[in-house]
Short mmCIF file of C-alpha atoms and ligand atoms in Angstrom, two decimals:
data_model
loop_
_atom_site.label_atom_id
_atom_site.label_comp_id
_atom_site.label_asym_id
_atom_site.label_seq_id
_atom_site.Cartn_x
_atom_site.Cartn_y
_atom_site.Cartn_z
CA MET A 20 37.10 11.71 -32.82
CA ILE A 21 40.21 13.31 -31.46
CA ILE A 22 40.87 16.45 -29.46
CA GLY A 23 43.18 18.34 -31.81
CA SER A 24 44.05 21.19 -29.49
CA ILE A 25 43.01 22.81 -26.26
CA ARG A 26 43.52 26.16 -24.61
CA LEU A 27 42.77 26.68 -20.95
CA LYS A 28 42.52 30.03 -19.24
CA ASN A 29 42.32 30.16 -15.45
CA PHE A 30 41.16 26.57 -15.32
CA ARG A 31 42.28 25.27 -11.88
CA ASN A 32 46.05 25.87 -11.71
CA HIS A 33 46.35 26.36 -15.50
CA SER A 34 46.55 30.13 -16.07
CA ASP A 35 47.14 29.82 -19.78
CA THR A 36 47.80 26.37 -21.24
CA ASP A 37 47.83 25.97 -25.00
CA LEU A 38 48.44 22.50 -26.42
CA GLU A 39 48.19 20.41 -29.54
CA PHE A 40 47.62 16.70 -29.07
CA GLY A 41 48.68 13.61 -30.97
CA GLU A 42 46.24 11.19 -32.57
CA ARG A 43 47.16 8.28 -30.31
CA ALA A 44 48.68 8.19 -26.83
CA ASN A 45 49.24 11.53 -25.13
CA VAL A 46 51.29 10.82 -22.02
CA ILE A 47 51.14 13.56 -19.39
CA LEU A 48 53.88 13.33 -16.80
CA GLY A 49 54.56 15.33 -13.66
CA ASN A 50 54.96 15.12 -9.92
CA ASN A 51 52.06 15.23 -7.48
CA GLY A 52 49.93 18.36 -7.50
CA GLU A 53 51.35 19.87 -10.70
CA GLY A 54 48.13 19.92 -12.77
CA LYS A 55 47.88 16.62 -14.69
CA THR A 56 44.41 15.64 -13.48
CA ASN A 57 43.24 19.23 -14.02
CA LEU A 58 44.14 18.89 -17.68
CA LEU A 59 42.08 15.68 -17.98
CA GLU A 60 39.24 17.37 -16.13
CA ALA A 61 39.23 20.08 -18.84
CA ILE A 62 39.20 17.47 -21.62
CA SER A 63 36.29 15.62 -20.05
CA TYR A 64 34.48 18.92 -19.51
CA ILE A 65 34.36 19.30 -23.29
CA CYS A 66 32.65 15.93 -23.69
CA LEU A 67 30.33 15.96 -20.69
CA THR A 68 29.76 19.74 -20.25
CA LYS A 69 30.72 19.44 -16.61
CA SER A 70 33.49 18.30 -14.36
CA PHE A 71 33.86 14.61 -13.63
CA TYR A 72 34.50 15.28 -9.97
CA ALA A 73 33.96 18.89 -8.93
CA SER A 74 30.41 19.33 -7.72
CA SER A 75 30.44 23.00 -8.58
CA ASP A 76 31.94 25.00 -11.45
CA SER A 77 33.01 27.71 -9.03
CA VAL A 78 35.88 25.63 -7.59
CA ILE A 79 37.32 25.17 -11.07
CA VAL A 80 37.98 28.88 -11.60
CA LYS A 81 41.59 29.61 -10.72
CA ILE A 82 41.73 31.03 -7.21
CA GLY A 83 41.86 34.82 -7.37
CA GLU A 84 40.33 34.97 -10.89
CA ASP A 85 36.70 35.52 -12.04
CA LYS A 86 36.33 33.28 -15.03
CA PHE A 87 37.63 30.12 -16.66
CA GLU A 88 37.61 29.44 -20.38
CA ILE A 89 38.24 26.38 -22.50
CA ASP A 90 38.76 26.53 -26.25
CA ALA A 91 39.18 23.33 -28.15
CA ILE A 92 39.17 21.84 -31.61
CA VAL A 93 37.58 18.41 -31.84
CA ILE A 94 38.12 16.53 -35.08
CA SER A 95 35.49 13.96 -36.00
CA ASP A 96 36.32 10.52 -37.43
CA LEU A 97 35.24 11.83 -40.84
CA GLY A 98 37.56 14.81 -40.54
CA SER A 99 35.19 17.70 -39.76
CA ASN A 100 36.29 20.22 -37.17
CA TYR A 101 34.19 21.33 -34.22
CA ARG A 102 35.19 24.57 -32.53
CA ILE A 103 34.24 24.55 -28.88
CA HIS A 104 34.24 27.46 -26.49
CA ILE A 105 33.25 27.08 -22.84
CA SER A 106 33.25 29.76 -20.20
CA TYR A 107 32.12 30.06 -16.63
CA ASP A 108 31.90 33.41 -14.91
CA LEU A 109 32.07 33.37 -11.14
CA THR A 110 30.63 36.86 -10.69
CA ASN A 111 27.20 35.95 -12.13
CA SER A 112 27.49 32.10 -12.17
CA GLU A 113 26.94 32.18 -15.92
CA LYS A 114 28.06 29.19 -17.92
CA ASN A 115 28.22 29.05 -21.71
CA TYR A 116 29.04 26.26 -24.11
CA SER A 117 29.23 27.07 -27.78
CA LEU A 118 29.76 24.72 -30.68
CA ASN A 119 31.02 26.28 -33.91
CA GLY A 120 30.02 29.71 -32.61
CA LYS A 121 26.49 28.65 -31.69
CA LYS A 122 25.48 28.72 -28.05
CA LEU A 123 23.98 25.46 -26.75
CA GLU A 124 20.49 25.79 -25.35
CA THR A 125 20.65 22.54 -23.41
CA PHE A 126 23.98 21.16 -22.28
CA SER A 127 22.67 17.61 -22.36
CA SER A 128 22.47 17.74 -26.18
CA ILE A 129 26.24 17.10 -26.20
CA ILE A 130 26.04 13.77 -24.33
CA GLY A 131 27.16 11.01 -26.65
CA LYS A 132 28.33 13.39 -29.39
CA PHE A 133 31.89 13.31 -28.09
CA PRO A 134 32.05 9.92 -26.34
CA ILE A 135 34.53 9.61 -23.56
CA VAL A 136 35.74 6.89 -21.22
CA PHE A 137 37.42 8.02 -18.09
CA LEU A 138 39.35 6.10 -15.47
CA SER A 139 40.79 7.70 -12.36
CA PRO A 140 41.57 6.59 -8.79
CA GLU A 141 38.14 7.86 -7.67
CA LYS A 142 36.48 5.31 -9.96
CA ALA A 143 37.73 2.55 -7.65
CA GLY A 144 34.27 2.88 -6.07
CA ILE A 145 32.87 0.96 -9.04
CA THR A 146 34.42 -2.26 -7.75
CA PHE A 147 34.96 -1.39 -4.06
CA GLY A 148 31.89 0.74 -3.34
CA GLY A 149 28.16 0.33 -3.00
CA PRO A 150 25.57 -0.31 -5.74
CA ALA A 151 25.08 3.40 -6.47
CA GLU A 152 28.59 3.61 -7.94
CA ARG A 153 27.92 0.73 -10.31
CA ARG A 154 24.55 2.15 -11.36
CA LYS A 155 26.31 5.43 -12.13
CA PHE A 156 28.78 3.55 -14.31
CA LEU A 157 25.98 1.72 -16.09
CA ASP A 158 23.99 4.90 -16.66
CA LEU A 159 26.88 6.84 -18.14
CA VAL A 160 27.81 4.08 -20.60
CA ILE A 161 24.26 3.48 -21.76
CA SER A 162 23.45 7.21 -21.88
CA GLN A 163 26.41 7.96 -24.13
CA SER A 164 25.34 5.28 -26.58
CA ASP A 165 21.57 5.78 -26.34
CA LEU A 166 20.10 9.28 -26.03
CA VAL A 167 16.61 7.90 -25.41
CA TYR A 168 17.93 6.10 -22.33
CA PHE A 169 19.47 9.36 -21.16
CA SER A 170 16.17 11.23 -21.40
CA GLU A 171 14.20 8.34 -19.82
CA LEU A 172 16.67 8.37 -16.96
CA SER A 173 16.20 12.13 -16.44
CA GLU A 174 12.42 11.66 -16.44
CA TYR A 175 12.65 8.74 -14.03
CA ARG A 176 14.76 10.80 -11.62
CA LYS A 177 12.24 13.65 -11.75
CA VAL A 178 9.33 11.29 -11.04
CA LEU A 179 11.27 9.65 -8.22
CA ARG A 180 11.99 13.00 -6.55
CA HIS A 181 8.29 13.96 -6.69
CA ARG A 182 7.11 10.58 -5.50
CA ASN A 183 9.58 10.57 -2.59
CA LYS A 184 8.41 14.04 -1.60
CA ILE A 185 4.81 12.87 -1.51
CA LEU A 186 5.75 9.73 0.43
CA SER A 187 7.58 11.76 3.06
CA GLU A 188 4.57 14.07 3.33
CA ILE A 189 2.29 11.08 3.86
CA LYS A 190 4.70 9.83 6.49
CA ASN A 191 4.63 13.14 8.33
CA SER A 192 0.94 13.96 8.04
CA ARG A 193 -0.46 10.41 7.98
CA SER A 194 -3.22 11.56 5.62
CA ASP A 195 -4.38 9.60 2.60
CA TYR A 196 -2.43 10.76 -0.39
CA TYR A 197 -3.06 7.65 -2.48
CA THR A 198 -4.87 9.53 -5.23
CA ILE A 199 -2.04 12.04 -5.45
CA LEU A 200 0.49 9.22 -5.55
CA GLU A 201 -1.18 7.16 -8.28
CA PRO A 202 -0.21 9.33 -11.31
CA TRP A 203 3.40 9.22 -10.09
CA ASN A 204 3.15 5.43 -9.73
CA VAL A 205 2.13 5.19 -13.38
CA GLN A 206 5.12 7.23 -14.50
CA LEU A 207 7.53 5.51 -12.15
CA ILE A 208 6.47 2.15 -13.56
CA ASN A 209 6.64 3.35 -17.14
CA TYR A 210 10.09 4.97 -17.09
CA GLY A 211 11.46 2.50 -14.55
CA SER A 212 10.50 -0.52 -16.67
CA LYS A 213 12.09 1.00 -19.77
CA LEU A 214 15.34 1.58 -17.90
CA MET A 215 15.33 -1.95 -16.53
CA ILE A 216 14.84 -3.48 -19.96
CA LYS A 217 17.76 -1.50 -21.34
CA ARG A 218 19.99 -2.24 -18.39
CA ALA A 219 19.32 -5.97 -18.68
CA ALA A 220 20.03 -5.93 -22.41
CA PHE A 221 23.15 -3.86 -21.88
CA ILE A 222 24.66 -6.23 -19.27
CA ASP A 223 23.86 -9.16 -21.49
CA GLU A 224 26.00 -7.72 -24.28
CA PHE A 225 28.58 -6.04 -22.11
CA LYS A 226 29.66 -9.22 -20.30
CA ASN A 227 31.33 -10.51 -23.44
CA TYR A 228 33.33 -7.31 -23.79
CA ILE A 229 34.63 -7.71 -20.23
CA LEU A 230 35.59 -11.34 -20.78
CA SER A 231 37.72 -10.29 -23.69
CA THR A 232 39.34 -7.16 -22.17
CA TYR A 233 40.09 -8.96 -18.89
CA LYS A 234 41.76 -11.81 -20.74
CA ASN A 235 43.95 -9.37 -22.62
CA LEU A 236 45.14 -7.74 -19.40
CA SER A 237 46.02 -10.75 -17.34
CA ASP A 238 48.17 -13.81 -18.05
CA VAL A 239 46.57 -15.85 -15.26
CA ASN A 240 43.35 -17.67 -15.79
CA GLU A 241 40.82 -15.46 -14.02
CA CYS A 242 37.20 -15.37 -15.04
CA PRO A 243 35.34 -12.09 -14.58
CA GLU A 244 31.55 -11.95 -14.38
CA ILE A 245 29.04 -9.13 -14.36
CA GLN A 246 25.43 -9.70 -13.41
CA TYR A 247 22.37 -7.48 -13.34
CA THR A 248 20.13 -7.87 -10.31
CA ALA A 249 17.05 -5.68 -10.55
CA SER A 250 15.33 -4.39 -7.43
CA PHE A 251 12.70 -7.09 -8.01
CA SER A 252 13.05 -10.28 -9.94
CA PHE A 253 11.43 -10.58 -13.36
CA ASP A 254 12.72 -14.06 -14.15
CA GLY A 255 14.86 -12.90 -17.03
CA GLU A 256 11.79 -11.95 -19.05
CA ALA A 257 12.61 -8.38 -20.04
CA VAL A 258 9.29 -7.63 -21.75
CA TYR A 259 7.64 -4.26 -21.08
CA GLU A 260 4.15 -5.59 -20.18
CA LYS A 261 5.56 -8.26 -17.85
CA ILE A 262 7.89 -5.88 -16.06
CA THR A 263 5.27 -3.16 -15.58
CA GLU A 264 2.90 -5.74 -14.08
CA LYS A 265 5.54 -7.01 -11.65
CA PHE A 266 6.58 -3.46 -10.86
CA ARG A 267 3.00 -2.60 -9.87
CA ASN A 268 2.62 -5.73 -7.73
CA GLU A 269 5.88 -4.94 -6.02
CA LEU A 270 4.75 -1.36 -5.29
CA ILE A 271 1.54 -2.72 -3.74
CA LYS A 272 3.57 -5.16 -1.62
CA LYS A 273 5.96 -2.48 -0.42
CA PHE A 274 3.39 0.30 0.03
CA ASP A 275 3.28 0.16 3.85
CA ASP A 276 7.07 0.10 4.07
CA GLU A 277 7.32 3.00 1.64
CA ILE A 278 5.02 5.07 3.83
CA ARG A 279 6.96 4.05 6.92
CA PHE A 280 10.32 5.01 5.41
CA GLY A 281 8.94 7.93 3.39
CA THR A 282 10.79 6.87 0.26
CA THR A 283 10.44 4.75 -2.89
CA LEU A 284 11.71 1.23 -2.30
CA VAL A 285 11.12 -0.34 -5.73
CA GLY A 286 12.66 0.53 -9.06
CA PRO A 287 15.91 0.82 -10.99
CA HIS A 288 17.34 3.31 -8.46
CA ARG A 289 17.71 0.23 -6.23
CA ASP A 290 19.20 -2.11 -8.84
CA GLU A 291 22.49 -3.86 -8.23
CA VAL A 292 25.19 -4.93 -10.64
CA SER A 293 27.32 -7.61 -9.07
CA LEU A 294 30.89 -8.29 -10.09
CA LYS A 295 32.59 -11.63 -9.59
CA ILE A 296 35.95 -13.13 -10.24
CA ASN A 297 36.20 -16.92 -10.49
CA LYS A 298 32.65 -17.08 -9.06
CA MET A 299 33.66 -15.07 -5.97
CA ASP A 300 32.20 -11.73 -5.05
CA LEU A 301 34.81 -9.14 -6.01
CA ARG A 302 33.98 -6.86 -3.08
CA LYS A 303 34.49 -9.58 -0.49
CA TYR A 304 37.36 -11.63 -1.86
CA ALA A 305 39.44 -9.93 -4.53
CA SER A 306 42.98 -8.59 -4.07
CA GLN A 307 43.86 -4.93 -4.77
CA GLY A 308 45.42 -5.90 -8.08
CA GLN A 309 42.36 -7.95 -9.08
CA HIS A 310 40.12 -5.00 -8.26
CA LYS A 311 42.27 -2.75 -10.38
CA THR A 312 42.44 -5.23 -13.24
CA PHE A 313 38.65 -5.59 -13.17
CA LEU A 314 38.22 -1.85 -13.18
CA VAL A 315 40.58 -1.40 -16.12
CA ALA A 316 38.83 -4.26 -17.94
CA LEU A 317 35.45 -2.59 -17.33
CA LYS A 318 36.70 0.70 -18.68
CA LEU A 319 38.33 -0.84 -21.74
CA ALA A 320 35.13 -2.80 -22.32
CA GLU A 321 33.23 0.49 -22.09
CA TYR A 322 35.61 1.93 -24.67
CA PHE A 323 35.05 -0.90 -27.17
CA TYR A 324 31.31 -0.94 -26.50
CA LEU A 325 30.99 2.80 -27.22
CA LYS A 326 33.28 2.57 -30.21
CA GLU A 327 30.87 0.13 -31.83
CA ARG A 328 27.74 2.08 -30.96
CA CYS A 329 28.55 5.78 -31.13
CA GLN A 330 28.98 7.69 -34.34
CA GLU A 331 32.46 8.71 -33.19
CA SER A 332 35.28 6.65 -31.72
CA PRO A 333 35.60 7.57 -28.05
CA ILE A 334 38.62 9.07 -26.37
CA LEU A 335 40.10 7.31 -23.37
CA LEU A 336 41.39 9.18 -20.31
CA LEU A 337 43.51 7.25 -17.84
CA ASP A 338 44.42 9.17 -14.74
CA ASP A 339 47.20 7.59 -12.74
CA VAL A 340 46.00 4.03 -13.28
CA PHE A 341 49.22 2.07 -13.17
CA SER A 342 49.99 2.26 -9.48
CA GLU A 343 48.56 -1.06 -8.21
CA LEU A 344 49.23 -3.10 -11.33
CA ASP A 345 52.16 -5.45 -11.59
CA ASP A 346 54.71 -4.97 -14.34
CA SER A 347 53.18 -7.56 -16.64
CA ARG A 348 49.69 -6.01 -16.45
CA VAL A 349 51.13 -2.54 -17.09
CA GLN A 350 52.90 -3.84 -20.20
CA HIS A 351 49.70 -5.57 -21.38
CA MET A 352 47.75 -2.41 -20.84
CA LEU A 353 50.18 -0.22 -22.74
CA ARG A 354 50.12 -2.69 -25.63
CA ILE A 355 46.31 -2.46 -25.70
CA ILE A 356 46.49 1.35 -25.53
CA GLU A 357 48.75 1.31 -28.58
CA THR A 358 45.92 -0.21 -30.60
CA LEU A 359 43.34 2.41 -29.56
CA ASN A 360 42.54 5.80 -30.99
CA GLN A 361 43.33 8.91 -28.98
CA THR A 362 44.17 8.37 -25.31
CA PHE A 363 45.36 10.67 -22.52
CA ILE A 364 47.42 9.02 -19.81
CA THR A 365 48.78 10.72 -16.72
CA SER A 366 51.49 9.35 -14.50
CA THR A 367 54.15 10.36 -12.01
CA ASN A 368 56.33 7.53 -13.27
CA PHE A 369 58.53 8.96 -16.01
CA GLU A 370 60.06 5.63 -17.04
CA ILE A 371 57.36 3.02 -17.66
CA PHE A 372 56.21 4.33 -21.02
CA ASP A 373 59.52 4.41 -22.83
CA LYS A 374 59.75 0.60 -22.84
CA VAL A 375 56.56 0.19 -24.83
CA LEU A 376 55.52 3.42 -26.54
CA GLU A 377 57.47 5.21 -29.18
CA PHE A 378 57.08 8.96 -29.05
CA GLY A 379 56.83 11.11 -32.12
CA LYS A 380 54.02 12.48 -34.23
CA SER A 381 51.24 10.07 -33.16
CA ASN A 382 52.27 9.41 -29.57
CA ARG A 383 53.27 12.45 -27.60
CA LYS A 384 54.68 13.22 -24.21
CA TYR A 385 54.09 16.30 -22.05
CA ILE A 386 55.59 17.44 -18.76
CA VAL A 387 53.41 19.38 -16.33
CA SER A 388 54.94 21.65 -13.73
CA SER A 389 52.92 24.12 -11.60
CA GLY A 390 50.18 24.36 -14.19
CA ASN A 391 52.62 24.86 -17.07
CA VAL A 392 52.70 22.16 -19.73
CA LYS A 393 55.53 21.56 -22.18
CA GLU A 394 55.78 18.93 -24.86
CA SER A 395 58.96 16.94 -24.38
N1 ATP B 15 40.66 26.48 -8.51
C1 ATP B 15 41.97 26.31 -8.38
N2 ATP B 15 42.81 27.37 -8.50
C2 ATP B 15 44.15 27.21 -8.40
N3 ATP B 15 44.74 26.05 -8.16
C3 ATP B 15 43.97 24.97 -8.02
C4 ATP B 15 42.54 25.03 -8.14
N4 ATP B 15 42.04 23.80 -7.95
C5 ATP B 15 43.10 22.99 -7.74
N5 ATP B 15 44.26 23.69 -7.78
C6 ATP B 15 45.63 23.17 -7.62
O1 ATP B 15 45.88 22.22 -8.62
C7 ATP B 15 46.83 21.30 -8.11
C8 ATP B 15 46.32 19.89 -8.27
O2 ATP B 15 46.36 19.60 -9.61
P1 ATP B 15 46.08 18.13 -10.12
O3 ATP B 15 45.05 17.49 -9.32
O4 ATP B 15 45.91 18.24 -11.57
O5 ATP B 15 47.48 17.49 -9.75
P2 ATP B 15 48.13 16.18 -10.37
O6 ATP B 15 49.29 16.62 -11.22
O7 ATP B 15 47.11 15.34 -10.99
O8 ATP B 15 48.72 15.53 -9.05
P3 ATP B 15 48.68 13.99 -8.53
O9 ATP B 15 49.84 13.31 -9.18
O10 ATP B 15 48.90 14.15 -7.08
O11 ATP B 15 47.36 13.42 -8.85
C9 ATP B 15 46.99 21.53 -6.64
O12 ATP B 15 48.24 22.17 -6.46
C10 ATP B 15 45.84 22.44 -6.31
O13 ATP B 15 46.17 23.34 -5.29
MG1 MG B 16 46.13 13.65 -10.34
#
C-alpha cells in the first residue's frame, strides 16, 4: 500500500496541510519544532486509528481550535483506492473514522489492514528500557500480522484486569475469594497460553530476519540475538496442553505471593525478550551506536516480516533516526530504504540524503516550516 495523499486540518501545528506523496522515499526536512513528527503522527493515525505517542486525542487538536480532521487516500498494492476521513471533536470528545464513506463501528477492525512500521527516538526504550517496552513491540508486530492474536491479547488484558482486582480485594479483606478467582484462572491460562505459543513461534522466525537486516546495516562482524523468555519455563515445548498445565502449576505455586502482592505474577504480561550482541546483553554492554543499529535492524526486520505476512506491503516511518549512526551505517540504511516501498523519513540534516537518493517522481522531498509543508 501507499499513502497517495493527505490533508490535515488543525492537526497539531498543521492548520491546513495538503500533500501528495511519492511511491518510495518521502524525505521531510525542517528545523526542530517545525512539524515533521506531527506529520508522521497523522500518517500513523490513519493506520492505527490513534496516535503513536499522545495518550489523548485532545492534545492533538490545534491549540485554540475545536476539531482536527485527516483526509487521506490510501492505494492498495492491487491499485484500489481507500478514502479515509478521521475527525475528533474536542467539544463532545467524539471521534469518527470512516472508510470509503462508511463509519467504522470498531476502530480495531483497521489493525493490520494498513500495516505500518514506525521508528522514532522514543522507541529507543525497546533496546534501552524494561521488558514492557519489548513486549509492546512484540505485540504490535504480531497483532498487525495476526488478527486472532490481537483479539486474544485484548481478552487476556481484560481477564488480567479483573483477576488483579479480585486479588487486591482478597489482599485487603483477607476473605476467601478462591471460588471467585477460579473462572478467571481458567481464562487467564487459556488466553495466556495461546499468546505464549504465538510469541515463541514469532521469535523463532523473527530472529532470522534480524540476522539479515543487522548484517546489511553494519560492516563489522556483530552478531545480534533475540530470545524469548516466558514468565515460566516450558522447556521449549510450545504445545497448548503442556503450557496450560505448567501455567496452572505455576499459579498454584505463586498463589500466596499473588495474594500478598495483590497482583497476577504469572503469565505473558511478565514475559521478557532479551536482546544480545556477540553474546552480550545489549542493555548492559552495548554502545549507543550498537543500540541504534539493533533498533533499526529490529524495525527493518519488522518491515520485512509484515511484508511477507500482511495482504499489503507496509509503510515505513523513520523519525529522526540518523543522529547516532556513523556515516557508513547511514549510507547502508539509505541504500536499504531505496529498495523498500513507500517510506517517510524526517530529518533536520538537509544534506545527507542527496548523496544517496535521487529526487523526482518516486522519491520526494518536503520542507516543513511552522506547520507549513512545501515540496522542494
Ligand atoms: N496541539 C497543538 N497545537 C498547536 N501546536 C502544537 C500542538 N501540539 C504540538 N504543537 C507544536 O508542534 C511543534 C512540534 O512539532 P513536531 O514535533 O512535529 O516538530 P519536529 O519538526 O518533529 O521537531 P524536532 O526536529 O525537534 O523533532 C511544536 O512547536 C509544538 O509547539
Ligand atoms: Mg520530531
